[in-house]
Amino acid sequence: MRRADPCFDKEFDFMKYGSIKRFLIVWLIYWITFLLQPVQSVYPEVYAAFLLQLTFVLLLTIFYVVAVNLWNTKSTETNHEFRPLAAKRSEKIIKYGLLIGALGFGFLLYDKIVYQGIDYTNGLALAREQWRDIGEQRNSDISSPFSVLGYLIGGAYFFPLTLTLSSFVFLKDSRRLAYIVVGFFLLISNSLITGGRSSIILAVALSSFGYFSSKKFGPLFKKMHFVKSLVTMMTLVFFYLVYVFYSRAEANGFEVARYGLEFLEYLGLEPYEWFASYCQSSSVGGILSLLNLTASYLTHGFATTAAIVENSSSSNGDAIFSHLYSLGSKVGLTDPPVEWFLAGRSPSLPGALYLMYGISGLLLGAFSFGVISAISVNLFN
C-alpha cells in the first residue's frame, strides 16, 4: 500500500481537479466574452443554445468527477514520484515532430507554388481566392500527391509545440525558446499558404493546455527575457489573425470597417446599432471592427449552436468528421462528406453532437469525454 504522503495527496488532488477547473473556466470565459461583445445572434434560440452547452459542460464535469474518483490504478497504490521528462528523450520527440512538420510544409509549398501556380506576392487573400478558383476548376480533386502528404503530416508540429510549452518537459531556456520559435514559424507559415485560421486556434488551445496543465512543475523559463520573447510571439499571432481579416477586406475592395461589420452576418451575428454607427464614423472604426471580428470568430459557435437548435430537423451532413472524410475522398478511401447547412462555421462540440446525434448523442458525448479525461488523468498519475 502507498505510504501516507501529504505532498503526494496534494499533488494528486491538483492533477485530478485542476484540469476540470480549467475546463470550466474556459467555458465561463467563452460565455462572458460573447456577452460583452457588441454583437448578438441573428438566430433567436440563444437561451436554448446556452442551455444545451451548459447541460453538456455540467454533465461532462459530473461524469469526470465520478470517474476520476472511482478509477483505481496501480499508481495510486504505490508511492509515486513526479518527474519531468528527461531532456534527451523529450528533445528527440520534439525534433522529430518539428522535422516531420517542416517536411509536410515543404510538400504543401511545392504543391501550391509549383503544381498549382498560386501567386502569393499579391497578398494572402488574393492567393486564397486563386487557390479556391483552381480547386473548383478541377472539381475539388487532389492537385498532386504532395498535397495529400502535406496535409497528412503538415500538422506534426502541434505535438512538439505543446511539449515545449509544458514545464513537465525539462529543457534549457535557450533550447526551449528555439523550439517554440520553430514551432510558431511552421504554424504561421502553414496558415499563410493555406489561408486558414483554424490551425492557429487549435495550436493556441493545445499550447495553453500544455502550459497550464504543468504549472505545478515550476516556471516555463528561469529567465525573464525568455518570458518576454514568448509573450511577444503570442501577441504577434493575435495580430496575424487581425491581419487575415484586413487582407480579405482589401482584396474584396471593402472599407475595413464595413468588412468587419458585414462579415459578422456570415458568422450568424449582427452588431449593435450603436457599435456599427461608431465604427462607420470613427477614425479608429476599422481597427475596432476587426478586433471585434477576431473575437467573434472565436465565440461565434454560440450563435451557430442557436441555429442548430432552431433547425434541428436539418440534421443531414457531418459537422465533426467532414475534414477526415474530405481527405479520404481525395485518395479514394471514402465518399465525399455531405456538408451540413452551416458548413464553414464552428458549431461548438455540444452543438455538433446535437446536430448529428440528437440529445442522446449529446449525453453520450458528455459521458465519453468525461470518462476518457478521467482515465487519462489517472494514468498520467
CSV table of C-alpha atoms in Angstrom, one decimal:
chain,number,residue,atom,x,y,z
A,1,MET,CA,0.0,0.0,0.0
A,2,ARG,CA,1.1,3.6,-0.6
A,3,ARG,CA,2.6,5.3,2.4
A,4,ALA,CA,0.7,8.3,3.7
A,5,ASP,CA,2.3,11.2,1.9
A,6,PRO,CA,0.6,14.6,2.3
A,7,CYS,CA,2.6,16.1,-0.5
A,8,PHE,CA,1.7,13.3,-2.9
A,9,ASP,CA,-2.0,13.6,-1.9
A,10,LYS,CA,-1.9,17.3,-2.6
A,11,GLU,CA,-0.2,16.9,-6.0
A,12,PHE,CA,-2.6,14.1,-7.0
A,13,ASP,CA,-5.7,16.2,-6.0
A,14,PHE,CA,-4.2,19.1,-8.0
A,15,MET,CA,-3.9,16.8,-11.1
A,16,LYS,CA,-7.4,15.4,-10.6
A,17,TYR,CA,-9.3,18.6,-10.3
A,18,GLY,CA,-7.0,21.2,-11.9
A,19,SER,CA,-7.9,20.0,-15.4
A,20,ILE,CA,-11.7,20.2,-14.9
A,21,LYS,CA,-11.4,23.6,-13.2
A,22,ARG,CA,-9.6,24.9,-16.2
A,23,PHE,CA,-12.2,23.3,-18.5
A,24,LEU,CA,-15.0,25.2,-16.6
A,25,ILE,CA,-13.0,28.4,-16.6
A,26,VAL,CA,-12.5,28.3,-20.4
A,27,TRP,CA,-16.2,27.8,-20.9
A,28,LEU,CA,-17.0,30.6,-18.5
A,29,ILE,CA,-14.7,33.0,-20.3
A,30,TYR,CA,-16.2,31.9,-23.6
A,31,TRP,CA,-19.7,32.8,-22.5
A,32,ILE,CA,-18.7,36.1,-20.8
A,33,THR,CA,-16.7,37.2,-23.9
A,34,PHE,CA,-19.8,36.6,-26.0
A,35,LEU,CA,-22.0,38.6,-23.7
A,36,LEU,CA,-19.5,41.5,-23.5
A,37,GLN,CA,-19.1,41.8,-27.3
A,38,PRO,CA,-21.2,44.5,-29.1
A,39,VAL,CA,-22.9,41.8,-31.1
A,40,GLN,CA,-25.9,39.5,-30.9
A,41,SER,CA,-27.0,36.3,-32.5
A,42,VAL,CA,-29.3,36.5,-35.6
A,43,TYR,CA,-30.9,33.3,-34.5
A,44,PRO,CA,-33.4,33.7,-31.7
A,45,GLU,CA,-32.8,30.4,-29.9
A,46,VAL,CA,-30.0,31.8,-27.7
A,47,TYR,CA,-31.4,30.6,-24.4
A,48,ALA,CA,-31.9,27.1,-25.7
A,49,ALA,CA,-28.3,27.2,-27.1
A,50,PHE,CA,-26.9,28.2,-23.8
A,51,LEU,CA,-28.9,25.5,-22.0
A,52,LEU,CA,-27.6,22.9,-24.5
A,53,GLN,CA,-24.0,23.9,-23.9
A,54,LEU,CA,-24.4,24.3,-20.2
A,55,THR,CA,-26.0,20.8,-20.0
A,56,PHE,CA,-23.0,19.3,-21.8
A,57,VAL,CA,-20.5,21.1,-19.6
A,58,LEU,CA,-22.2,20.2,-16.3
A,59,LEU,CA,-22.7,16.5,-17.3
A,60,LEU,CA,-19.2,16.2,-18.5
A,61,THR,CA,-17.9,17.6,-15.2
A,62,ILE,CA,-20.1,15.3,-13.2
A,63,PHE,CA,-19.0,12.2,-15.2
A,64,TYR,CA,-15.4,13.3,-14.9
A,65,VAL,CA,-15.5,13.8,-11.1
A,66,VAL,CA,-17.3,10.5,-10.5
A,67,ALA,CA,-14.9,8.6,-12.8
A,68,VAL,CA,-11.7,10.1,-11.6
A,69,ASN,CA,-12.5,9.1,-8.0
A,70,LEU,CA,-13.7,5.6,-8.9
A,71,TRP,CA,-10.9,4.7,-11.2
A,72,ASN,CA,-8.1,2.8,-9.4
A,73,THR,CA,-4.7,2.2,-10.9
A,74,LYS,CA,-1.6,0.7,-9.6
A,75,SER,CA,0.0,4.1,-9.4
A,76,THR,CA,-2.5,5.2,-6.7
A,77,GLU,CA,-1.5,2.2,-4.6
A,78,THR,CA,2.2,2.9,-4.7
A,79,ASN,CA,4.4,5.8,-3.8
A,80,HIS,CA,4.7,7.9,-6.9
A,81,GLU,CA,7.3,10.5,-7.7
A,82,PHE,CA,6.5,13.2,-10.2
A,83,ARG,CA,9.5,13.7,-12.5
A,84,PRO,CA,9.7,15.9,-15.6
A,85,LEU,CA,10.6,14.2,-18.9
A,86,ALA,CA,14.4,13.9,-19.4
A,87,ALA,CA,15.8,16.5,-21.8
A,88,LYS,CA,17.4,13.9,-24.1
A,89,ARG,CA,14.2,11.9,-24.5
A,90,SER,CA,11.9,14.9,-24.9
A,91,GLU,CA,14.2,16.7,-27.3
A,92,LYS,CA,14.3,13.7,-29.6
A,93,ILE,CA,10.4,13.7,-29.7
A,94,ILE,CA,10.4,17.5,-30.3
A,95,LYS,CA,13.0,17.4,-33.1
A,96,TYR,CA,11.3,14.5,-35.0
A,97,GLY,CA,7.9,16.2,-34.7
A,98,LEU,CA,9.2,19.6,-36.0
A,99,LEU,CA,11.2,17.8,-38.8
A,100,ILE,CA,8.1,15.9,-40.0
A,101,GLY,CA,6.0,19.2,-39.7
A,102,ALA,CA,8.7,21.0,-41.8
A,103,LEU,CA,8.6,18.2,-44.4
A,104,GLY,CA,4.9,18.5,-44.6
A,105,PHE,CA,5.1,22.3,-45.1
A,106,GLY,CA,7.6,21.7,-47.9
A,107,PHE,CA,5.2,19.4,-49.6
A,108,LEU,CA,2.4,21.9,-49.4
A,109,LEU,CA,4.6,24.8,-50.5
A,110,TYR,CA,5.7,22.8,-53.6
A,111,ASP,CA,2.2,21.8,-54.4
A,112,LYS,CA,0.7,25.3,-54.1
A,113,ILE,CA,3.5,27.2,-55.9
A,114,VAL,CA,4.9,24.7,-58.5
A,115,TYR,CA,1.9,22.4,-59.2
A,116,GLN,CA,-0.9,24.9,-58.9
A,117,GLY,CA,1.0,28.1,-59.7
A,118,ILE,CA,-0.6,30.1,-56.9
A,119,ASP,CA,0.9,33.6,-56.6
A,120,TYR,CA,1.3,34.8,-53.0
A,121,THR,CA,3.1,38.1,-53.9
A,122,ASN,CA,-0.2,40.0,-54.2
A,123,GLY,CA,-1.3,39.1,-50.7
A,124,LEU,CA,-2.8,36.3,-48.8
A,125,ALA,CA,-6.5,37.0,-49.6
A,126,LEU,CA,-6.0,37.1,-53.4
A,127,ALA,CA,-3.9,33.9,-53.2
A,128,ARG,CA,-6.7,32.2,-51.3
A,129,GLU,CA,-9.2,33.2,-54.0
A,130,GLN,CA,-6.9,31.9,-56.7
A,131,TRP,CA,-6.5,28.7,-54.8
A,132,ARG,CA,-10.3,28.3,-54.5
A,133,ASP,CA,-10.9,29.0,-58.2
A,134,ILE,CA,-8.3,26.4,-59.2
A,135,GLY,CA,-9.9,23.9,-56.9
A,136,GLU,CA,-13.3,24.5,-58.4
A,137,GLN,CA,-11.9,24.0,-61.9
A,138,ARG,CA,-10.6,20.5,-61.1
A,139,ASN,CA,-13.9,19.7,-59.2
A,140,SER,CA,-12.1,19.6,-55.9
A,141,ASP,CA,-9.9,16.6,-56.9
A,142,ILE,CA,-6.4,16.4,-55.4
A,143,SER,CA,-3.9,18.7,-57.1
A,144,SER,CA,-0.9,16.4,-56.5
A,145,PRO,CA,0.4,13.6,-54.2
A,146,PHE,CA,2.4,16.3,-52.5
A,147,SER,CA,-0.8,18.0,-51.4
A,148,VAL,CA,-2.1,14.8,-49.7
A,149,LEU,CA,1.2,14.2,-48.0
A,150,GLY,CA,1.5,17.8,-46.9
A,151,TYR,CA,-2.0,17.8,-45.3
A,152,LEU,CA,-1.4,14.4,-43.6
A,153,ILE,CA,1.9,15.2,-41.9
A,154,GLY,CA,2.0,19.0,-42.0
A,155,GLY,CA,0.4,19.3,-38.6
A,156,ALA,CA,3.0,17.2,-36.9
A,157,TYR,CA,4.4,20.4,-35.2
A,158,PHE,CA,1.3,20.6,-32.9
A,159,PHE,CA,2.6,17.9,-30.6
A,160,PRO,CA,6.2,19.3,-30.1
A,161,LEU,CA,4.8,22.8,-29.7
A,162,THR,CA,2.6,21.6,-26.9
A,163,LEU,CA,5.6,19.8,-25.3
A,164,THR,CA,7.9,22.8,-25.4
A,165,LEU,CA,5.3,25.0,-23.7
A,166,SER,CA,5.0,22.5,-20.9
A,167,SER,CA,7.2,22.8,-17.9
A,168,PHE,CA,6.8,19.0,-17.4
A,169,VAL,CA,9.4,18.7,-20.2
A,170,PHE,CA,12.8,19.6,-18.9
A,171,LEU,CA,14.7,21.8,-21.4
A,172,LYS,CA,17.3,24.6,-21.2
A,173,ASP,CA,15.7,28.1,-21.7
A,174,SER,CA,17.6,28.8,-24.9
A,175,ARG,CA,16.7,25.4,-26.4
A,176,ARG,CA,13.0,25.7,-25.4
A,177,LEU,CA,12.7,29.1,-26.9
A,178,ALA,CA,14.4,27.9,-30.1
A,179,TYR,CA,11.9,25.0,-30.5
A,180,ILE,CA,9.0,27.3,-29.8
A,181,VAL,CA,10.2,29.8,-32.5
A,182,VAL,CA,10.5,26.9,-35.0
A,183,GLY,CA,7.0,25.6,-34.0
A,184,PHE,CA,5.4,29.1,-34.3
A,185,PHE,CA,7.2,29.6,-37.7
A,186,LEU,CA,5.7,26.4,-39.0
A,187,LEU,CA,2.3,27.4,-37.6
A,188,ILE,CA,2.2,30.8,-39.3
A,189,SER,CA,3.8,29.5,-42.5
A,190,ASN,CA,1.2,26.8,-42.9
A,191,SER,CA,-1.6,29.2,-42.1
A,192,LEU,CA,-0.2,31.7,-44.7
A,193,ILE,CA,0.0,29.2,-47.6
A,194,THR,CA,-3.4,27.7,-46.9
A,195,GLY,CA,-5.1,30.9,-45.9
A,196,GLY,CA,-6.7,29.4,-42.8
A,197,ARG,CA,-7.1,30.4,-39.1
A,198,SER,CA,-8.4,27.2,-37.6
A,199,SER,CA,-4.9,25.8,-37.2
A,200,ILE,CA,-3.8,28.8,-35.1
A,201,ILE,CA,-6.8,28.4,-32.8
A,202,LEU,CA,-6.1,24.7,-32.4
A,203,ALA,CA,-2.4,25.4,-31.7
A,204,VAL,CA,-3.3,28.1,-29.1
A,205,ALA,CA,-5.7,25.6,-27.4
A,206,LEU,CA,-3.1,22.8,-27.3
A,207,SER,CA,-0.3,25.1,-26.2
A,208,SER,CA,-2.5,26.5,-23.4
A,209,PHE,CA,-3.3,23.0,-22.3
A,210,GLY,CA,0.4,22.2,-22.2
A,211,TYR,CA,1.3,25.3,-20.2
A,212,PHE,CA,-1.5,25.3,-17.6
A,213,SER,CA,-1.5,21.6,-17.0
A,214,SER,CA,2.1,21.6,-16.0
A,215,LYS,CA,2.4,24.8,-13.9
A,216,LYS,CA,3.0,22.8,-10.7
A,217,PHE,CA,6.3,21.6,-12.1
A,218,GLY,CA,7.7,25.2,-11.9
A,219,PRO,CA,8.1,28.1,-14.3
A,220,LEU,CA,8.5,27.5,-18.0
A,221,PHE,CA,11.5,29.8,-18.2
A,222,LYS,CA,14.0,30.6,-15.5
A,223,LYS,CA,15.0,34.0,-17.0
A,224,MET,CA,12.5,36.8,-17.6
A,225,HIS,CA,13.8,37.9,-21.1
A,226,PHE,CA,12.7,34.5,-22.4
A,227,VAL,CA,9.2,35.0,-21.0
A,228,LYS,CA,9.1,38.4,-22.7
A,229,SER,CA,10.0,36.8,-26.0
A,230,LEU,CA,7.2,34.2,-25.6
A,231,VAL,CA,4.7,37.0,-24.9
A,232,THR,CA,5.8,38.9,-27.9
A,233,MET,CA,5.3,35.8,-30.2
A,234,MET,CA,1.8,35.3,-28.8
A,235,THR,CA,0.9,38.9,-29.4
A,236,LEU,CA,2.2,38.6,-33.0
A,237,VAL,CA,-0.1,35.6,-33.5
A,238,PHE,CA,-3.1,37.6,-32.4
A,239,PHE,CA,-2.3,40.4,-34.7
A,240,TYR,CA,-1.8,38.0,-37.5
A,241,LEU,CA,-5.4,36.9,-37.1
A,242,VAL,CA,-6.4,40.5,-37.4
A,243,TYR,CA,-4.2,40.9,-40.5
A,244,VAL,CA,-6.0,37.9,-42.2
A,245,PHE,CA,-9.3,39.8,-42.0
A,246,TYR,CA,-7.7,43.1,-43.1
A,247,SER,CA,-6.2,41.4,-46.2
A,248,ARG,CA,-9.5,39.9,-47.1
A,249,ALA,CA,-11.2,43.3,-46.8
A,250,GLU,CA,-8.6,44.9,-49.1
A,251,ALA,CA,-8.9,42.0,-51.6
A,252,ASN,CA,-12.6,42.5,-51.9
A,253,GLY,CA,-12.4,46.2,-52.2
A,254,PHE,CA,-14.2,46.9,-49.0
A,255,GLU,CA,-13.5,49.5,-46.4
A,256,VAL,CA,-12.1,47.8,-43.4
A,257,ALA,CA,-14.8,48.9,-41.0
A,258,ARG,CA,-17.5,47.8,-43.5
A,259,TYR,CA,-15.9,44.4,-44.0
A,260,GLY,CA,-15.6,43.9,-40.3
A,261,LEU,CA,-19.2,44.6,-39.7
A,262,GLU,CA,-20.7,42.8,-42.7
A,263,PHE,CA,-18.6,39.6,-42.2
A,264,LEU,CA,-20.4,39.1,-38.9
A,265,GLU,CA,-23.5,38.1,-40.8
A,266,TYR,CA,-21.7,35.0,-42.1
A,267,LEU,CA,-20.9,34.1,-38.5
A,268,GLY,CA,-24.6,34.3,-37.6
A,269,LEU,CA,-24.1,37.6,-35.7
A,270,GLU,CA,-25.1,41.2,-36.1
A,271,PRO,CA,-23.6,44.3,-34.4
A,272,TYR,CA,-25.5,46.5,-32.1
A,273,GLU,CA,-26.6,49.7,-33.8
A,274,TRP,CA,-24.5,52.0,-31.7
A,275,PHE,CA,-21.4,50.0,-32.4
A,276,ALA,CA,-22.0,49.9,-36.2
A,277,SER,CA,-22.6,53.6,-36.2
A,278,TYR,CA,-19.4,54.3,-34.3
A,279,CYS,CA,-17.3,52.1,-36.5
A,280,GLN,CA,-18.5,53.8,-39.6
A,281,SER,CA,-18.0,57.3,-38.4
A,282,SER,CA,-14.8,57.0,-36.2
A,283,SER,CA,-11.2,57.2,-37.4
A,284,VAL,CA,-10.5,54.0,-35.4
A,285,GLY,CA,-13.6,52.2,-36.6
A,286,GLY,CA,-11.7,49.9,-38.9
A,287,ILE,CA,-9.5,48.7,-36.1
A,288,LEU,CA,-12.3,48.2,-33.7
A,289,SER,CA,-14.4,46.3,-36.2
A,290,LEU,CA,-11.5,44.0,-36.9
A,291,LEU,CA,-10.8,43.4,-33.3
A,292,ASN,CA,-14.4,42.6,-32.7
A,293,LEU,CA,-14.5,40.4,-35.7
A,294,THR,CA,-11.5,38.4,-34.4
A,295,ALA,CA,-13.2,37.9,-31.1
A,296,SER,CA,-16.4,37.0,-32.8
A,297,TYR,CA,-14.6,34.4,-34.9
A,298,LEU,CA,-13.6,32.7,-31.6
A,299,THR,CA,-17.1,32.8,-30.0
A,300,HIS,CA,-19.5,32.6,-32.9
A,301,GLY,CA,-20.0,28.9,-32.1
A,302,PHE,CA,-22.6,30.1,-29.7
A,303,ALA,CA,-24.7,31.7,-32.5
A,304,THR,CA,-24.1,28.6,-34.6
A,305,THR,CA,-25.5,26.4,-31.8
A,306,ALA,CA,-28.6,28.6,-31.7
A,307,ALA,CA,-29.0,28.0,-35.4
A,308,ILE,CA,-28.7,24.2,-34.9
A,309,VAL,CA,-31.4,24.3,-32.2
A,310,GLU,CA,-33.6,26.3,-34.5
A,311,ASN,CA,-33.1,24.0,-37.4
A,312,SER,CA,-32.8,20.7,-35.6
A,313,SER,CA,-34.6,18.9,-38.4
A,314,SER,CA,-31.8,19.8,-40.8
A,315,SER,CA,-29.6,17.1,-39.4
A,316,ASN,CA,-28.0,16.0,-42.8
A,317,GLY,CA,-24.3,16.5,-43.1
A,318,ASP,CA,-21.2,15.9,-40.9
A,319,ALA,CA,-20.1,18.7,-38.6
A,320,ILE,CA,-17.3,16.6,-36.8
A,321,PHE,CA,-15.5,14.3,-39.2
A,322,SER,CA,-16.0,16.2,-42.5
A,323,HIS,CA,-12.3,17.1,-42.8
A,324,LEU,CA,-11.2,13.5,-42.4
A,325,TYR,CA,-13.8,12.3,-44.9
A,326,SER,CA,-12.7,15.0,-47.3
A,327,LEU,CA,-9.1,13.9,-47.1
A,328,GLY,CA,-10.2,10.3,-47.5
A,329,SER,CA,-12.3,11.0,-50.5
A,330,LYS,CA,-9.4,12.7,-52.3
A,331,VAL,CA,-7.4,9.5,-52.2
A,332,GLY,CA,-10.4,7.3,-52.9
A,333,LEU,CA,-10.8,5.8,-49.4
A,334,THR,CA,-14.2,7.3,-48.6
A,335,ASP,CA,-17.1,9.1,-50.3
A,336,PRO,CA,-17.1,12.9,-50.2
A,337,PRO,CA,-18.6,14.3,-47.0
A,338,VAL,CA,-22.2,15.7,-47.0
A,339,GLU,CA,-21.9,19.3,-46.0
A,340,TRP,CA,-24.2,20.4,-43.2
A,341,PHE,CA,-26.3,23.6,-43.5
A,342,LEU,CA,-23.8,25.9,-41.9
A,343,ALA,CA,-20.6,24.3,-43.2
A,344,GLY,CA,-17.6,26.5,-42.6
A,345,ARG,CA,-18.8,27.8,-39.2
A,346,SER,CA,-17.9,26.5,-35.8
A,347,PRO,CA,-20.8,24.6,-34.2
A,348,SER,CA,-19.1,24.1,-30.8
A,349,LEU,CA,-18.8,20.5,-29.7
A,350,PRO,CA,-22.2,20.3,-27.9
A,351,GLY,CA,-23.8,21.8,-31.0
A,352,ALA,CA,-22.1,19.4,-33.4
A,353,LEU,CA,-23.1,16.4,-31.2
A,354,TYR,CA,-26.7,17.6,-31.0
A,355,LEU,CA,-26.8,18.2,-34.8
A,356,MET,CA,-25.6,14.8,-35.7
A,357,TYR,CA,-26.9,12.5,-33.0
A,358,GLY,CA,-29.6,14.4,-31.1
A,359,ILE,CA,-30.0,14.7,-27.4
A,360,SER,CA,-28.8,11.1,-26.9
A,361,GLY,CA,-25.6,11.9,-28.7
A,362,LEU,CA,-25.1,14.9,-26.5
A,363,LEU,CA,-25.5,12.8,-23.4
A,364,LEU,CA,-23.2,10.0,-24.7
A,365,GLY,CA,-20.6,12.6,-25.7
A,366,ALA,CA,-20.6,14.2,-22.3
A,367,PHE,CA,-20.2,10.8,-20.7
A,368,SER,CA,-17.5,9.6,-23.1
A,369,PHE,CA,-15.4,12.8,-22.9
A,370,GLY,CA,-15.7,12.9,-19.1
A,371,VAL,CA,-14.7,9.3,-18.5
A,372,ILE,CA,-11.9,9.4,-21.0
A,373,SER,CA,-10.5,12.5,-19.5
A,374,ALA,CA,-10.6,11.0,-16.0
A,375,ILE,CA,-8.9,7.8,-17.2
A,376,SER,CA,-6.2,10.0,-18.8
A,377,VAL,CA,-5.5,11.9,-15.7
A,378,ASN,CA,-5.3,8.8,-13.5
A,379,LEU,CA,-3.0,7.0,-15.9
A,380,PHE,CA,-0.8,10.1,-16.0
A,381,ASN,CA,-0.5,10.0,-12.3
